[in-house]
Amino acid sequence: MTRQVLGAVFENFFFELGQVFELGWQAFKSIFKKPFEKANFLQQLEEVGVNSLLVVSLTAAFGGLVFGLQTYLAFHRYIGPGSESQGGPIIAVGLCRELVPILVGLMVAGRVGSAMAAEIGTMKITEQIDALFSLGAHPVRYLVVPRVLASLIMVPILTLYGDVIAIFGGFAYNVLLMKVNKTLYVQNTLKYFEIWDVSVGLIKALIFGLVIAVVGCWQGMTAEGGAEGVGRATTKSVVVASIAILILNFFLSKVLPSTLR
Amino acid sequence: MNKIKIQLSDVHKSFGQKQVLRGVDLDIYENETIVIIGQSGSGKSVLLKHIIGIMKPDRGHIYVDGQDITQLSEEELMKLSRKFGMLFQGAALFDSLTVAENVAFGLRRHTNLSEEEIQQVVKASLERVGLRGVENLLPYELSGGMKKRVGLARAIAYNPEIILYDEPTTGLDPIRADAINELILQLKKDLCVTSVVITHDMNSTYKIADRIAMLYDGRIIEVGTPEEIRNSSNPVVQQFINGRATGPIEEW
Ligand SMILES: Nc1ncnc2c1ncn2[C@@H]1O[C@H](COP(=O)(O)OP(=O)(O)OP(=O)(O)O)[C@@H](O)[C@H]1O
Ligand SMILES: [Mg+2]
């Protein structure tokens, strides 16, 4: 009995994984086919990027502040007063490699991935996807490609922007609030912090962006059964994308080299 | 008789356990208007979606101008969709686009008209379905019947050879409904279109149909001119066209 249930769960998992890869592959093939849906692409750039700025600003700022706070405390208590300026590079590296990409990924999954699932899901159940087809627009090319491209471009940009805000948050907590020596803090940071640390975060962001858009579109395209079905698709897109982001994040951290020096 | 425009042969379709189409055979001739009647849930809309290639049959073939569309790739089907205009049962307007953009949608993809010409055709198409001054409204600002008519304007805008109407007059007042019947007749005369119409409205059926086909139990059980259908000896057909609750059809 439990074996059967487990079997069904696994089967379903691989079936859905197959659907996601299928859609991703179709979108990839469609990128190079004409016509390119420019209006939709620009609209999605705005939706994913510009409209996420406030959320990303807030999460990055407070993420940076709290990360600065804990690092300060750790040095202050375990190494001793006066050692706090050594926290600079740890804060910068931790933020750029881990915290900011994850925060941005989760926020965008919640804000944009869910909206993609809801919008496309509504179009699906009201036959608008069928209508696209009957009017000569390929649904994947018209709906999925612009969203995937916009996410691929905008999630890394948001992450880079978040990096700046968050690093400043950590700096502000230590230097401005706790009066850590500014020169030492900056010197230490510049000594250990590499461009590669930022790049790792951006590589992650690129992959998270892909996951968010493909999962959101996939849930929308497979939505069934009225308003309830769209609601389910929306929730599921957020849950699946968030979990995938956290799991992928660990393996990417493990696989990507820690330094290029 | 004209040449065969669309041919359905042994079309089967199931959703899960539910068999909806169980061997549909039907020939549709060029420039005729064929009305498909049948109970709610009998699979009329599903049948229409097979003709344009939105749904693929589990078994059987569908020929459009002699070409088997069940064998076409998605890309080829997209090209073929130029021949078709489809009015969906729920209108299926794009709710993020204005009325004008909805109607222009097929024109932008199926034709090479200039922007100015597109705007003219949009206006003319909307006028054909009796709508004026609604170009800049969004679908949620329209009444149900207006949506239906915008959907119709969108389907006919680019002069398709085949028009598929899924319940064109449902939800319209009697005067509008009759105007749409006139429009269907007009399009057939002016543009030589082939029309497949689904309707529950027997009055409009008799008015527009060259032939009537009845879908029952997953098959076409009878095809003929309105006269032949009216005089049909099949008790199922008789019960349906006369709208009686008792008879051989017991499930509804
Ligand atoms: N995408 C789908 N998935 C599962 N079942 C479907 C799907 N589309 C249609 N069906 C089922 O197929 C059957 C036929 O549906 P269809 O919409 O063709 O009916 P219809 O004849 O058009 O009815 P009506 O006159 O009420 O519009 C229904 O029982 C419906 O539940
Ligand atoms: Mg129907």
Short mmCIF file of C-alpha atoms in Angstrom, two decimals, chain B residues 133-249:
data_model
loop_
_atom_site.label_atom_id
_atom_site.label_comp_id
_atom_site.label_asym_id
_atom_site.label_seq_id
_atom_site.Cartn_x
_atom_site.Cartn_y
_atom_site.Cartn_z
CA GLY B 133 -17.44 53.15 -30.75
CA VAL B 134 -16.27 50.27 -28.60
CA GLU B 135 -12.74 50.04 -30.04
CA ASN B 136 -10.99 51.28 -26.94
CA LEU B 137 -12.95 49.34 -24.35
CA LEU B 138 -11.50 46.36 -22.55
CA PRO B 139 -13.37 43.05 -22.62
CA TYR B 140 -14.53 43.28 -19.00
CA GLU B 141 -16.38 46.47 -19.88
CA LEU B 142 -18.58 44.64 -22.41
CA SER B 143 -21.83 42.77 -21.89
CA GLY B 144 -21.93 39.04 -22.60
CA GLY B 145 -23.60 39.50 -25.97
CA MET B 146 -21.16 42.24 -26.97
CA LYS B 147 -18.24 39.96 -26.16
CA LYS B 148 -19.70 37.32 -28.37
CA ARG B 149 -20.00 39.78 -31.22
CA VAL B 150 -16.44 41.07 -30.76
CA GLY B 151 -15.33 37.42 -30.87
CA LEU B 152 -17.20 37.08 -34.13
CA ALA B 153 -15.66 40.26 -35.54
CA ARG B 154 -12.22 38.92 -34.63
CA ALA B 155 -12.92 35.61 -36.35
CA ILE B 156 -14.13 37.10 -39.63
CA ALA B 157 -11.75 40.09 -39.83
CA TYR B 158 -9.08 38.43 -41.96
CA ASN B 159 -11.51 36.80 -44.40
CA PRO B 160 -10.97 33.14 -43.54
CA GLU B 161 -12.18 30.45 -45.93
CA ILE B 162 -13.77 28.42 -43.18
CA ILE B 163 -15.62 29.87 -40.22
CA LEU B 164 -16.39 27.79 -37.16
CA TYR B 165 -19.13 29.24 -34.99
CA ASP B 166 -19.65 27.84 -31.51
CA GLU B 167 -23.13 29.02 -30.50
CA PRO B 168 -23.03 32.40 -32.26
CA THR B 169 -26.47 33.52 -31.10
CA THR B 170 -26.54 32.20 -27.53
CA GLY B 171 -26.88 35.07 -25.10
CA LEU B 172 -28.09 37.58 -27.70
CA ASP B 173 -31.49 39.18 -27.78
CA PRO B 174 -33.80 37.90 -30.57
CA ILE B 175 -33.17 40.87 -32.84
CA ARG B 176 -29.40 40.67 -32.52
CA ALA B 177 -29.56 36.92 -32.92
CA ASP B 178 -31.38 37.29 -36.18
CA ALA B 179 -28.90 39.92 -37.33
CA ILE B 180 -26.14 37.40 -36.73
CA ASN B 181 -28.06 34.81 -38.73
CA GLU B 182 -28.22 37.32 -41.56
CA LEU B 183 -24.51 37.94 -41.22
CA ILE B 184 -23.75 34.23 -41.49
CA LEU B 185 -25.85 34.03 -44.65
CA GLN B 186 -24.22 37.17 -46.00
CA LEU B 187 -20.68 35.90 -45.43
CA LYS B 188 -21.53 32.72 -47.22
CA LYS B 189 -22.83 34.66 -50.21
CA ASP B 190 -20.18 37.41 -50.36
CA LEU B 191 -17.04 35.51 -49.48
CA CYS B 192 -17.95 31.93 -50.38
CA VAL B 193 -17.02 30.74 -46.91
CA THR B 194 -17.63 27.27 -45.61
CA SER B 195 -19.34 27.48 -42.25
CA VAL B 196 -19.72 25.02 -39.43
CA VAL B 197 -22.18 26.26 -36.86
CA ILE B 198 -23.06 24.84 -33.48
CA THR B 199 -26.32 26.04 -32.09
CA HIS B 200 -29.14 25.05 -29.80
CA ASP B 201 -31.48 27.46 -31.49
CA MET B 202 -33.66 25.50 -33.91
CA ASN B 203 -35.12 28.65 -35.50
CA SER B 204 -31.74 29.91 -36.52
CA THR B 205 -30.77 26.39 -37.55
CA TYR B 206 -33.57 26.23 -40.09
CA LYS B 207 -32.79 29.72 -41.27
CA ILE B 208 -29.08 29.29 -41.98
CA ALA B 209 -28.49 25.58 -42.52
CA ASP B 210 -27.87 24.00 -45.89
CA ARG B 211 -27.52 20.76 -44.02
CA ILE B 212 -27.93 19.71 -40.41
CA ALA B 213 -25.90 17.02 -38.66
CA MET B 214 -26.86 15.56 -35.33
CA LEU B 215 -24.19 14.41 -32.90
CA TYR B 216 -25.39 11.80 -30.47
CA ASP B 217 -23.54 9.25 -28.38
CA GLY B 218 -20.21 10.25 -29.92
CA ARG B 219 -21.27 9.78 -33.52
CA ILE B 220 -23.06 11.69 -36.26
CA ILE B 221 -26.33 9.78 -36.33
CA GLU B 222 -28.02 11.74 -39.09
CA VAL B 223 -27.08 14.31 -41.74
CA GLY B 224 -29.41 15.96 -44.20
CA THR B 225 -31.12 19.08 -45.41
CA PRO B 226 -33.42 20.81 -42.93
CA GLU B 227 -36.34 19.18 -44.75
CA GLU B 228 -34.82 15.71 -44.44
CA ILE B 229 -34.04 16.23 -40.78
CA ARG B 230 -37.54 17.46 -40.05
CA ASN B 231 -38.95 14.37 -41.67
CA SER B 232 -36.40 12.03 -40.15
CA SER B 233 -37.69 8.69 -39.00
CA ASN B 234 -35.04 8.51 -36.29
CA PRO B 235 -36.84 8.93 -32.95
CA VAL B 236 -33.73 10.45 -31.33
CA VAL B 237 -33.64 13.20 -33.95
CA GLN B 238 -37.37 13.78 -33.64
CA GLN B 239 -37.18 14.07 -29.88
CA PHE B 240 -34.29 16.52 -30.11
CA ILE B 241 -35.59 18.87 -32.78
CA ASN B 242 -38.99 18.99 -31.16
CA GLY B 243 -37.51 19.51 -27.72
CA ARG B 244 -39.36 16.80 -25.86
CA ALA B 245 -38.23 15.67 -22.44
CA THR B 246 -39.48 12.13 -22.97
CA GLY B 247 -38.30 9.75 -25.65
CA PRO B 248 -35.30 7.60 -26.47
CA ILE B 249 -32.84 10.19 -25.09
#
